[in-house]
Amino acid sequence: MNPSAYQQAVSEFTRLYRYQHLAAIAGWDQAAMMPGGGNEARGAAMAELDLLMHGTLTAPALATALQDAAQQDLSDDEQASLREMRRVWQSANLLPARLVEAKSLAGSRCEHAWRSQRQANDWQGFLQNFREVVALSREEAQLLADASGKSRYDALLDQYEPGMSSAELEPIFSDVKSWLPALIRRAMDKQTGETVLAAQGPFPVAQQRALGLDIMQRLGFDFDGGRLDVSVHPFCGGVAEDVRITTRYREDDFMQSMMGIIHETGHARYEQGLPRDRVQLPVGQARSMGIHESQSLSFEMQLGRSPAFLSMIAPLLQQHLGAQPAFAAANLAQLYTRVRPGHIRVDADELCYPAHVILRFEIERALIEGEIEAEDIPALWDEKMMAYLGVDTRGDYRNGCLQDIHWTDGSFGYFPSYTLGAMYAAQYFASIRRQHPDLDARIAGGDLSPVFDWLQQHIWQHGSRWSTGELVRRATGETLNPAHFRAHLEARYL
């Protein structure tokens, strides 16, 4: 047995992290900066990087190092690290290099074409690339499922939310569907009698950007280790030491870009708060996408839409966008909690958001399991949007099934993370409020430290040291309890 086997595995995963760093920045540039003509060459370069990373994980020497390390006398931290390395190694070794390359190329092609196809409402054009993405994703799902004994969809879900299954998700989502429509109606009825002033634009992009940067600063974003840019679909990318976030602007609506920035800053603060001494290893990285989304939704929904936070930033809006009655703190609180079912998930109010996520979960699961084909998506989408939100999307692919970026590169299994994240976030804030009964007064006064300190202490610094359930239990005293989410929504909207 090699006594330094564990260190050898650490060295290989450190190399992998450096490749991931380059891939993340190349991906950010592709979405935010790259001229359109560069896409084919960039897609090929990124596929090459994906092959390099896959080769690192499938090299026989790493398999030997991991096997030998399991026989070593390791500390608890090292054992947790070895567990996470083995999890990543195992997934990679189930997929042939041919599939990794094909999926990377197909995803680049589909995502790049989607940008113009979405604008043109061109579902038929989109389908030409998308069918290949679906076929390759199903092939990947089958290989993972054969090895794990899970269903095809659950095998993909596990890549984003380790340990989660459809069997666990279904009762959670069925419960939400049982009470959410009535809550939406009651909230809308309550708001009918309210007078809300709409903000009067236009709002020049330069002023919106300055406002966003100011808010990011107050949210503790480290500008020495990250930046803000523009993309078709807002995202957070890069690595912990160099976090890239994006938003999108409309001159007639500052609310979209502002909440997009707050949401992505939540992701960024999580990355920037991860343990730097082991961030190059899986154990020092984000626990799951549900935990990642719990950070963005802690910032956007729990904090960003709270009357206390909006009262704190009301002077910033007046400073950057000009004084007007709509920017009074009380009016802002009404604007940002307005319940109005609409087409677009990323712009959805807090009550309608879960319906958007559940709809996508149900469609993508049926697609990966082979119960439907890509051609069937629009009809199913129209049916579910009408049933869940009363919104007519017939023929409007741009604001319907073409609106999201996730499926273009085969990120099937990701969407449940959003609603799980909203539930975790509500559970965190229930704990923070127990610890700080004066939380709202402190936020309104500009002191956000109770939130950031709690997240750093209970979530950020632990990376993937524990399973998701154990991380949440240690942080809040219980594993996922969706009752906190419902209680939060009823308190805020009723």
mmCIF file of C-alpha atoms in Angstrom, residues 104-456:
data_model
loop_
_atom_site.group_PDB
_atom_site.id
_atom_site.type_symbol
_atom_site.label_atom_id
_atom_site.label_comp_id
_atom_site.label_asym_id
_atom_site.label_seq_id
_atom_site.Cartn_x
_atom_site.Cartn_y
_atom_site.Cartn_z
ATOM 1 C CA SER A 104 -20.261 18.897 -24.415
ATOM 2 C CA LEU A 105 -20.311 19.678 -28.166
ATOM 3 C CA ALA A 106 -24.086 19.190 -28.463
ATOM 4 C CA GLY A 107 -24.697 21.406 -25.423
ATOM 5 C CA SER A 108 -22.521 24.239 -26.771
ATOM 6 C CA ARG A 109 -24.251 24.049 -30.152
ATOM 7 C CA CYS A 110 -27.763 23.967 -28.693
ATOM 8 C CA GLU A 111 -27.182 26.734 -26.122
ATOM 9 C CA HIS A 112 -25.593 29.098 -28.645
ATOM 10 C CA ALA A 113 -28.366 28.619 -31.223
ATOM 11 C CA TRP A 114 -31.011 28.949 -28.470
ATOM 12 C CA ARG A 115 -30.010 32.580 -27.866
ATOM 13 C CA SER A 116 -31.278 33.660 -31.287
ATOM 14 C CA GLN A 117 -33.974 30.961 -31.588
ATOM 15 C CA ARG A 118 -35.574 32.102 -28.354
ATOM 16 C CA GLN A 119 -35.730 35.693 -29.630
ATOM 17 C CA ALA A 120 -37.244 34.442 -32.901
ATOM 18 C CA ASN A 121 -39.804 32.185 -31.141
ATOM 19 C CA ASP A 122 -38.336 29.344 -33.237
ATOM 20 C CA TRP A 123 -39.268 26.085 -31.522
ATOM 21 C CA GLN A 124 -38.851 23.969 -34.669
ATOM 22 C CA GLY A 125 -35.319 25.310 -35.213
ATOM 23 C CA PHE A 126 -34.470 24.665 -31.561
ATOM 24 C CA LEU A 127 -35.680 21.066 -31.814
ATOM 25 C CA GLN A 128 -33.025 20.187 -34.401
ATOM 26 C CA ASN A 129 -30.216 20.596 -31.824
ATOM 27 C CA PHE A 130 -32.286 19.729 -28.763
ATOM 28 C CA ARG A 131 -33.172 16.191 -29.891
ATOM 29 C CA GLU A 132 -29.458 15.302 -29.808
ATOM 30 C CA VAL A 133 -29.047 16.793 -26.302
ATOM 31 C CA VAL A 134 -31.998 14.694 -25.080
ATOM 32 C CA ALA A 135 -30.648 11.493 -26.686
ATOM 33 C CA LEU A 136 -27.211 11.961 -25.111
ATOM 34 C CA SER A 137 -28.723 12.860 -21.714
ATOM 35 C CA ARG A 138 -30.842 9.707 -21.797
ATOM 36 C CA GLU A 139 -27.743 7.662 -22.622
ATOM 37 C CA GLU A 140 -25.908 9.231 -19.674
ATOM 38 C CA ALA A 141 -28.916 8.652 -17.406
ATOM 39 C CA GLN A 142 -29.103 4.978 -18.417
ATOM 40 C CA LEU A 143 -25.422 4.352 -17.660
ATOM 41 C CA LEU A 144 -25.722 6.031 -14.235
ATOM 42 C CA ALA A 145 -28.998 4.213 -13.520
ATOM 43 C CA ASP A 146 -27.586 0.793 -14.450
ATOM 44 C CA ALA A 147 -24.788 1.257 -11.916
ATOM 45 C CA SER A 148 -26.883 2.697 -9.089
ATOM 46 C CA GLY A 149 -30.189 0.862 -9.421
ATOM 47 C CA LYS A 150 -32.007 4.212 -9.570
ATOM 48 C CA SER A 151 -34.467 5.296 -12.259
ATOM 49 C CA ARG A 152 -32.944 7.218 -15.185
ATOM 50 C CA TYR A 153 -34.248 10.554 -13.928
ATOM 51 C CA ASP A 154 -33.190 9.909 -10.333
ATOM 52 C CA ALA A 155 -29.681 9.067 -11.536
ATOM 53 C CA LEU A 156 -29.444 12.576 -13.067
ATOM 54 C CA LEU A 157 -31.150 14.223 -10.082
ATOM 55 C CA ASP A 158 -28.497 12.650 -7.853
ATOM 56 C CA GLN A 159 -25.780 14.545 -9.768
ATOM 57 C CA TYR A 160 -27.259 17.846 -8.545
ATOM 58 C CA GLU A 161 -28.874 16.794 -5.282
ATOM 59 C CA PRO A 162 -27.001 13.751 -3.900
ATOM 60 C CA GLY A 163 -29.318 11.441 -1.999
ATOM 61 C CA MET A 164 -32.557 13.002 -3.270
ATOM 62 C CA SER A 165 -35.090 10.918 -5.221
ATOM 63 C CA SER A 166 -38.389 11.391 -7.047
ATOM 64 C CA ALA A 167 -40.030 9.269 -4.346
ATOM 65 C CA GLU A 168 -39.010 11.894 -1.786
ATOM 66 C CA LEU A 169 -39.775 14.872 -4.045
ATOM 67 C CA GLU A 170 -43.235 13.782 -5.179
ATOM 68 C CA PRO A 171 -44.992 14.007 -1.793
ATOM 69 C CA ILE A 172 -43.270 17.354 -1.088
ATOM 70 C CA PHE A 173 -44.376 18.800 -4.433
ATOM 71 C CA SER A 174 -47.854 17.200 -4.236
ATOM 72 C CA ASP A 175 -48.333 18.863 -0.868
ATOM 73 C CA VAL A 176 -47.288 22.258 -2.291
ATOM 74 C CA LYS A 177 -49.714 21.801 -5.218
ATOM 75 C CA SER A 178 -52.522 21.065 -2.730
ATOM 76 C CA TRP A 179 -52.296 24.449 -0.950
ATOM 77 C CA LEU A 180 -50.437 26.809 -3.278
ATOM 78 C CA PRO A 181 -53.242 27.682 -5.779
ATOM 79 C CA ALA A 182 -55.582 28.729 -2.944
ATOM 80 C CA LEU A 183 -52.810 30.772 -1.292
ATOM 81 C CA ILE A 184 -52.101 32.551 -4.586
ATOM 82 C CA ARG A 185 -55.814 33.389 -4.965
ATOM 83 C CA ARG A 186 -56.124 34.624 -1.358
ATOM 84 C CA ALA A 187 -53.020 36.792 -1.687
ATOM 85 C CA MET A 188 -54.274 38.273 -4.964
ATOM 86 C CA ASP A 189 -57.693 38.959 -3.408
ATOM 87 C CA LYS A 190 -56.013 40.681 -0.457
ATOM 88 C CA GLN A 191 -53.892 42.814 -2.782
ATOM 89 C CA THR A 192 -56.868 43.879 -4.927
ATOM 90 C CA GLY A 193 -57.714 46.621 -2.463
ATOM 91 C CA GLU A 194 -54.142 47.923 -2.189
ATOM 92 C CA THR A 195 -52.914 50.987 -4.030
ATOM 93 C CA VAL A 196 -49.452 50.375 -5.451
ATOM 94 C CA LEU A 197 -47.505 52.982 -7.384
ATOM 95 C CA ALA A 198 -45.599 51.667 -10.399
ATOM 96 C CA ALA A 199 -42.056 53.010 -10.830
ATOM 97 C CA GLN A 200 -41.816 55.429 -13.747
ATOM 98 C CA GLY A 201 -39.002 54.690 -16.211
ATOM 99 C CA PRO A 202 -37.056 54.677 -18.338
ATOM 100 C CA PHE A 203 -34.179 53.462 -16.184
ATOM 101 C CA PRO A 204 -30.886 53.771 -18.123
ATOM 102 C CA VAL A 205 -28.732 50.635 -17.962
ATOM 103 C CA ALA A 206 -25.732 52.561 -16.569
ATOM 104 C CA GLN A 207 -27.824 53.736 -13.594
ATOM 105 C CA GLN A 208 -29.238 50.251 -12.986
ATOM 106 C CA ARG A 209 -25.717 48.817 -13.070
ATOM 107 C CA ALA A 210 -24.462 51.403 -10.543
ATOM 108 C CA LEU A 211 -27.407 50.559 -8.262
ATOM 109 C CA GLY A 212 -26.656 46.840 -8.577
ATOM 110 C CA LEU A 213 -22.985 47.305 -7.696
ATOM 111 C CA ASP A 214 -23.958 49.382 -4.671
ATOM 112 C CA ILE A 215 -26.345 46.679 -3.446
ATOM 113 C CA MET A 216 -23.727 43.958 -4.056
ATOM 114 C CA GLN A 217 -21.325 45.914 -1.860
ATOM 115 C CA ARG A 218 -23.877 46.050 0.959
ATOM 116 C CA LEU A 219 -24.466 42.304 0.518
ATOM 117 C CA GLY A 220 -20.760 41.720 1.196
ATOM 118 C CA PHE A 221 -19.655 40.688 -2.315
ATOM 119 C CA ASP A 222 -15.842 40.660 -2.578
ATOM 120 C CA PHE A 223 -15.001 42.612 -5.758
ATOM 121 C CA ASP A 224 -11.347 41.546 -5.493
ATOM 122 C CA GLY A 225 -12.598 38.038 -6.206
ATOM 123 C CA GLY A 226 -15.416 38.560 -8.687
ATOM 124 C CA ARG A 227 -17.322 40.814 -11.092
ATOM 125 C CA LEU A 228 -20.740 41.646 -12.569
ATOM 126 C CA ASP A 229 -21.563 41.373 -16.290
ATOM 127 C CA VAL A 230 -24.507 40.865 -18.681
ATOM 128 C CA SER A 231 -25.825 37.670 -20.305
ATOM 129 C CA VAL A 232 -29.029 36.433 -21.970
ATOM 130 C CA HIS A 233 -29.848 34.382 -18.844
ATOM 131 C CA PRO A 234 -28.517 35.510 -15.419
ATOM 132 C CA PHE A 235 -26.065 33.096 -13.804
ATOM 133 C CA CYS A 236 -23.227 32.724 -11.312
ATOM 134 C CA GLY A 237 -20.072 31.040 -12.617
ATOM 135 C CA GLY A 238 -16.325 30.948 -12.124
ATOM 136 C CA VAL A 239 -14.726 29.474 -9.011
ATOM 137 C CA ALA A 240 -14.529 30.475 -5.345
ATOM 138 C CA GLU A 241 -11.475 32.687 -5.900
ATOM 139 C CA ASP A 242 -12.932 34.336 -9.042
ATOM 140 C CA VAL A 243 -16.739 34.449 -9.064
ATOM 141 C CA ARG A 244 -18.528 35.797 -12.149
ATOM 142 C CA ILE A 245 -22.172 36.833 -11.889
ATOM 143 C CA THR A 246 -24.407 38.201 -14.631
ATOM 144 C CA THR A 247 -27.779 39.863 -14.930
ATOM 145 C CA ARG A 248 -29.896 41.255 -17.778
ATOM 146 C CA TYR A 249 -31.362 44.752 -18.085
ATOM 147 C CA ARG A 250 -34.571 46.265 -19.398
ATOM 148 C CA GLU A 251 -34.829 50.049 -19.455
ATOM 149 C CA ASP A 252 -38.561 49.898 -18.647
ATOM 150 C CA ASP A 253 -38.116 47.617 -15.612
ATOM 151 C CA PHE A 254 -35.325 47.981 -13.023
ATOM 152 C CA MET A 255 -36.855 45.309 -10.766
ATOM 153 C CA GLN A 256 -35.772 42.417 -12.990
ATOM 154 C CA SER A 257 -32.068 43.283 -12.987
ATOM 155 C CA MET A 258 -32.020 44.261 -9.313
ATOM 156 C CA MET A 259 -33.509 40.992 -8.049
ATOM 157 C CA GLY A 260 -31.379 39.046 -10.531
ATOM 158 C CA ILE A 261 -28.275 40.656 -9.031
ATOM 159 C CA ILE A 262 -29.403 39.971 -5.450
ATOM 160 C CA HIS A 263 -30.146 36.324 -6.354
ATOM 161 C CA GLU A 264 -26.789 35.746 -8.053
ATOM 162 C CA THR A 265 -24.939 37.549 -5.235
ATOM 163 C CA GLY A 266 -26.354 34.902 -2.876
ATOM 164 C CA HIS A 267 -24.719 32.217 -5.020
ATOM 165 C CA ALA A 268 -21.497 34.247 -5.125
ATOM 166 C CA ARG A 269 -21.302 34.777 -1.350
ATOM 167 C CA TYR A 270 -21.621 31.006 -0.857
ATOM 168 C CA GLU A 271 -18.721 30.410 -3.272
ATOM 169 C CA GLN A 272 -16.641 33.162 -1.649
ATOM 170 C CA GLY A 273 -17.402 31.742 1.816
ATOM 171 C CA LEU A 274 -16.322 28.163 1.086
ATOM 172 C CA PRO A 275 -13.291 26.867 3.054
ATOM 173 C CA ARG A 276 -10.285 28.145 1.078
ATOM 174 C CA ASP A 277 -7.864 25.575 2.499
ATOM 175 C CA ARG A 278 -9.746 22.772 0.693
ATOM 176 C CA VAL A 279 -11.809 24.500 -1.988
ATOM 177 C CA GLN A 280 -9.839 22.603 -4.667
ATOM 178 C CA LEU A 281 -11.311 19.322 -3.333
ATOM 179 C CA PRO A 282 -14.919 18.113 -3.647
ATOM 180 C CA VAL A 283 -15.258 18.221 0.174
ATOM 181 C CA GLY A 284 -14.535 21.970 0.141
ATOM 182 C CA GLN A 285 -17.042 22.760 -2.606
ATOM 183 C CA ALA A 286 -20.814 23.382 -2.623
ATOM 184 C CA ARG A 287 -22.792 20.587 -0.967
ATOM 185 C CA SER A 288 -25.527 20.387 -3.623
ATOM 186 C CA MET A 289 -27.463 22.604 -6.011
ATOM 187 C CA GLY A 290 -30.361 22.671 -3.536
ATOM 188 C CA ILE A 291 -28.011 24.135 -0.925
ATOM 189 C CA HIS A 292 -26.602 26.510 -3.583
ATOM 190 C CA GLU A 293 -30.105 27.696 -4.502
ATOM 191 C CA SER A 294 -30.913 28.037 -0.803
ATOM 192 C CA GLN A 295 -28.212 30.722 -0.681
ATOM 193 C CA SER A 296 -29.505 32.669 -3.693
ATOM 194 C CA LEU A 297 -33.076 32.408 -2.392
ATOM 195 C CA SER A 298 -32.020 33.383 1.133
ATOM 196 C CA PHE A 299 -30.700 36.567 -0.458
ATOM 197 C CA GLU A 300 -33.470 37.167 -3.008
ATOM 198 C CA MET A 301 -36.640 35.901 -1.330
ATOM 199 C CA GLN A 302 -36.040 35.822 2.423
ATOM 200 C CA LEU A 303 -33.863 38.945 2.623
ATOM 201 C CA GLY A 304 -34.282 40.854 -0.658
ATOM 202 C CA ARG A 305 -38.090 40.979 -0.687
ATOM 203 C CA SER A 306 -38.444 41.656 3.035
ATOM 204 C CA PRO A 307 -39.860 45.086 4.005
ATOM 205 C CA ALA A 308 -36.817 45.618 6.263
ATOM 206 C CA PHE A 309 -34.289 45.159 3.437
ATOM 207 C CA LEU A 310 -36.312 47.201 0.941
ATOM 208 C CA SER A 311 -36.536 49.997 3.497
ATOM 209 C CA MET A 312 -32.728 49.846 3.865
ATOM 210 C CA ILE A 313 -32.094 50.150 0.101
ATOM 211 C CA ALA A 314 -34.912 52.641 -0.716
ATOM 212 C CA PRO A 315 -32.448 55.589 -0.462
ATOM 213 C CA LEU A 316 -30.135 53.813 -2.934
ATOM 214 C CA LEU A 317 -32.898 53.588 -5.524
ATOM 215 C CA GLN A 318 -33.608 57.297 -5.141
ATOM 216 C CA GLN A 319 -29.910 58.084 -5.377
ATOM 217 C CA HIS A 320 -29.309 56.057 -8.555
ATOM 218 C CA LEU A 321 -32.670 56.112 -10.346
ATOM 219 C CA GLY A 322 -34.052 59.477 -9.189
ATOM 220 C CA ALA A 323 -36.540 60.371 -6.469
ATOM 221 C CA GLN A 324 -40.137 59.308 -7.102
ATOM 222 C CA PRO A 325 -43.061 58.267 -4.880
ATOM 223 C CA ALA A 326 -42.810 54.613 -6.002
ATOM 224 C CA PHE A 327 -39.443 54.354 -4.198
ATOM 225 C CA ALA A 328 -40.957 54.936 -0.768
ATOM 226 C CA ALA A 329 -40.087 51.950 1.427
ATOM 227 C CA ALA A 330 -43.704 50.863 2.025
ATOM 228 C CA ASN A 331 -44.522 51.025 -1.690
ATOM 229 C CA LEU A 332 -41.369 49.054 -2.597
ATOM 230 C CA ALA A 333 -42.431 46.315 -0.170
ATOM 231 C CA GLN A 334 -45.779 46.104 -1.976
ATOM 232 C CA LEU A 335 -44.120 46.132 -5.430
ATOM 233 C CA TYR A 336 -41.779 43.300 -4.553
ATOM 234 C CA THR A 337 -44.486 41.126 -2.976
ATOM 235 C CA ARG A 338 -47.043 41.684 -5.751
ATOM 236 C CA VAL A 339 -48.598 38.337 -6.690
ATOM 237 C CA ARG A 340 -49.282 38.127 -10.381
ATOM 238 C CA PRO A 341 -49.000 34.810 -12.274
ATOM 239 C CA GLY A 342 -46.846 35.316 -15.366
ATOM 240 C CA HIS A 343 -44.876 33.528 -18.046
ATOM 241 C CA ILE A 344 -41.272 33.922 -16.862
ATOM 242 C CA ARG A 345 -39.831 31.837 -14.023
ATOM 243 C CA VAL A 346 -36.873 34.097 -13.158
ATOM 244 C CA ASP A 347 -39.230 37.095 -12.876
ATOM 245 C CA ALA A 348 -41.928 35.193 -10.963
ATOM 246 C CA ASP A 349 -43.125 36.413 -7.589
ATOM 247 C CA GLU A 350 -42.335 34.296 -4.556
ATOM 248 C CA LEU A 351 -45.733 32.554 -4.479
ATOM 249 C CA CYS A 352 -45.884 31.603 -8.160
ATOM 250 C CA TYR A 353 -42.241 30.505 -8.379
ATOM 251 C CA PRO A 354 -42.728 26.941 -7.021
ATOM 252 C CA ALA A 355 -45.394 26.242 -9.666
ATOM 253 C CA HIS A 356 -42.861 27.067 -12.412
ATOM 254 C CA VAL A 357 -40.365 24.652 -10.873
ATOM 255 C CA ILE A 358 -42.824 21.790 -10.332
ATOM 256 C CA LEU A 359 -43.993 22.100 -13.949
ATOM 257 C CA ARG A 360 -40.408 21.755 -15.227
ATOM 258 C CA PHE A 361 -39.670 18.841 -12.889
ATOM 259 C CA GLU A 362 -42.703 16.921 -14.159
ATOM 260 C CA ILE A 363 -41.840 17.555 -17.831
ATOM 261 C CA GLU A 364 -38.114 16.804 -17.612
ATOM 262 C CA ARG A 365 -38.689 13.613 -15.640
ATOM 263 C CA ALA A 366 -41.195 12.332 -18.257
ATOM 264 C CA LEU A 367 -38.720 13.311 -21.017
ATOM 265 C CA ILE A 368 -35.725 11.484 -19.502
ATOM 266 C CA GLU A 369 -37.809 8.418 -18.624
ATOM 267 C CA GLY A 370 -38.951 8.220 -22.285
ATOM 268 C CA GLU A 371 -42.642 8.798 -21.465
ATOM 269 C CA ILE A 372 -42.686 11.800 -23.824
ATOM 270 C CA GLU A 373 -40.456 13.077 -26.649
ATOM 271 C CA ALA A 374 -39.003 16.550 -27.147
ATOM 272 C CA GLU A 375 -41.799 17.340 -29.643
ATOM 273 C CA ASP A 376 -44.394 16.853 -26.885
ATOM 274 C CA ILE A 377 -43.014 19.556 -24.592
ATOM 275 C CA PRO A 378 -44.972 22.624 -25.844
ATOM 276 C CA ALA A 379 -48.410 21.004 -25.488
ATOM 277 C CA LEU A 380 -47.573 19.689 -22.025
ATOM 278 C CA TRP A 381 -46.130 23.075 -21.060
ATOM 279 C CA ASP A 382 -49.296 24.910 -22.198
ATOM 280 C CA GLU A 383 -51.506 22.465 -20.293
ATOM 281 C CA LYS A 384 -49.559 22.723 -17.019
ATOM 282 C CA MET A 385 -49.113 26.537 -17.158
ATOM 283 C CA MET A 386 -52.867 26.891 -17.529
ATOM 284 C CA ALA A 387 -53.600 24.342 -14.781
ATOM 285 C CA TYR A 388 -51.071 25.651 -12.235
ATOM 286 C CA LEU A 389 -51.008 29.390 -12.940
ATOM 287 C CA GLY A 390 -53.900 30.143 -15.311
ATOM 288 C CA VAL A 391 -51.432 31.510 -17.878
ATOM 289 C CA ASP A 392 -51.940 30.940 -21.631
ATOM 290 C CA THR A 393 -48.636 30.133 -23.377
ATOM 291 C CA ARG A 394 -49.975 28.623 -26.636
ATOM 292 C CA GLY A 395 -47.654 29.485 -29.531
ATOM 293 C CA ASP A 396 -45.472 31.676 -27.292
ATOM 294 C CA TYR A 397 -42.379 29.467 -27.114
ATOM 295 C CA ARG A 398 -40.102 32.429 -26.345
ATOM 296 C CA ASN A 399 -41.874 33.064 -23.042
ATOM 297 C CA GLY A 400 -42.829 29.408 -22.639
ATOM 298 C CA CYS A 401 -40.691 26.321 -23.061
ATOM 299 C CA LEU A 402 -37.747 28.224 -24.641
ATOM 300 C CA GLN A 403 -37.252 30.639 -21.737
ATOM 301 C CA ASP A 404 -34.689 28.692 -19.659
ATOM 302 C CA ILE A 405 -31.088 27.800 -20.427
ATOM 303 C CA HIS A 406 -30.888 24.599 -18.348
ATOM 304 C CA TRP A 407 -32.149 22.043 -20.856
ATOM 305 C CA THR A 408 -30.002 23.397 -23.716
ATOM 306 C CA ASP A 409 -26.877 21.725 -22.310
ATOM 307 C CA GLY A 410 -28.640 18.716 -20.792
ATOM 308 C CA SER A 411 -28.884 19.931 -17.166
ATOM 309 C CA PHE A 412 -31.847 17.632 -16.495
ATOM 310 C CA GLY A 413 -32.469 17.084 -12.781
ATOM 311 C CA TYR A 414 -31.482 20.633 -11.799
ATOM 312 C CA PHE A 415 -34.901 22.316 -11.519
ATOM 313 C CA PRO A 416 -36.069 20.699 -8.232
ATOM 314 C CA SER A 417 -33.074 22.421 -6.579
ATOM 315 C CA TYR A 418 -34.887 25.766 -6.802
ATOM 316 C CA THR A 419 -37.895 24.818 -4.695
ATOM 317 C CA LEU A 420 -35.805 22.695 -2.337
ATOM 318 C CA GLY A 421 -33.591 25.780 -2.014
ATOM 319 C CA ALA A 422 -36.579 27.992 -1.180
ATOM 320 C CA MET A 423 -37.607 25.503 1.514
ATOM 321 C CA TYR A 424 -34.119 25.319 3.029
ATOM 322 C CA ALA A 425 -33.923 29.134 2.991
ATOM 323 C CA ALA A 426 -37.207 29.462 4.907
ATOM 324 C CA GLN A 427 -35.904 26.928 7.435
ATOM 325 C CA TYR A 428 -32.629 28.865 7.870
ATOM 326 C CA PHE A 429 -34.450 32.134 8.482
ATOM 327 C CA ALA A 430 -36.760 30.506 11.036
ATOM 328 C CA SER A 431 -33.555 29.581 12.922
ATOM 329 C CA ILE A 432 -31.958 33.005 12.457
ATOM 330 C CA ARG A 433 -35.109 34.697 13.765
ATOM 331 C CA ARG A 434 -35.158 32.463 16.845
ATOM 332 C CA GLN A 435 -31.576 33.527 17.516
ATOM 333 C CA HIS A 436 -32.195 37.205 16.659
ATOM 334 C CA PRO A 437 -35.760 38.285 17.501
ATOM 335 C CA ASP A 438 -34.762 41.842 16.481
ATOM 336 C CA LEU A 439 -33.614 40.700 13.011
ATOM 337 C CA ASP A 440 -35.914 42.992 10.983
ATOM 338 C CA ALA A 441 -34.970 46.084 12.965
ATOM 339 C CA ARG A 442 -31.270 45.307 12.471
ATOM 340 C CA ILE A 443 -31.701 44.761 8.729
ATOM 341 C CA ALA A 444 -33.688 47.982 8.334
ATOM 342 C CA GLY A 445 -30.867 49.768 10.169
ATOM 343 C CA GLY A 446 -28.322 48.409 7.678
ATOM 344 C CA ASP A 447 -26.897 45.590 9.827
ATOM 345 C CA LEU A 448 -26.982 42.363 7.804
ATOM 346 C CA SER A 449 -24.362 40.597 9.938
ATOM 347 C CA PRO A 450 -26.828 38.266 11.736
ATOM 348 C CA VAL A 451 -27.712 36.709 8.361
ATOM 349 C CA PHE A 452 -24.182 36.535 6.934
ATOM 350 C CA ASP A 453 -22.606 35.321 10.193
ATOM 351 C CA TRP A 454 -25.209 32.556 10.550
ATOM 352 C CA LEU A 455 -24.758 31.383 6.952
ATOM 353 C CA GLN A 456 -20.964 31.450 7.258
#
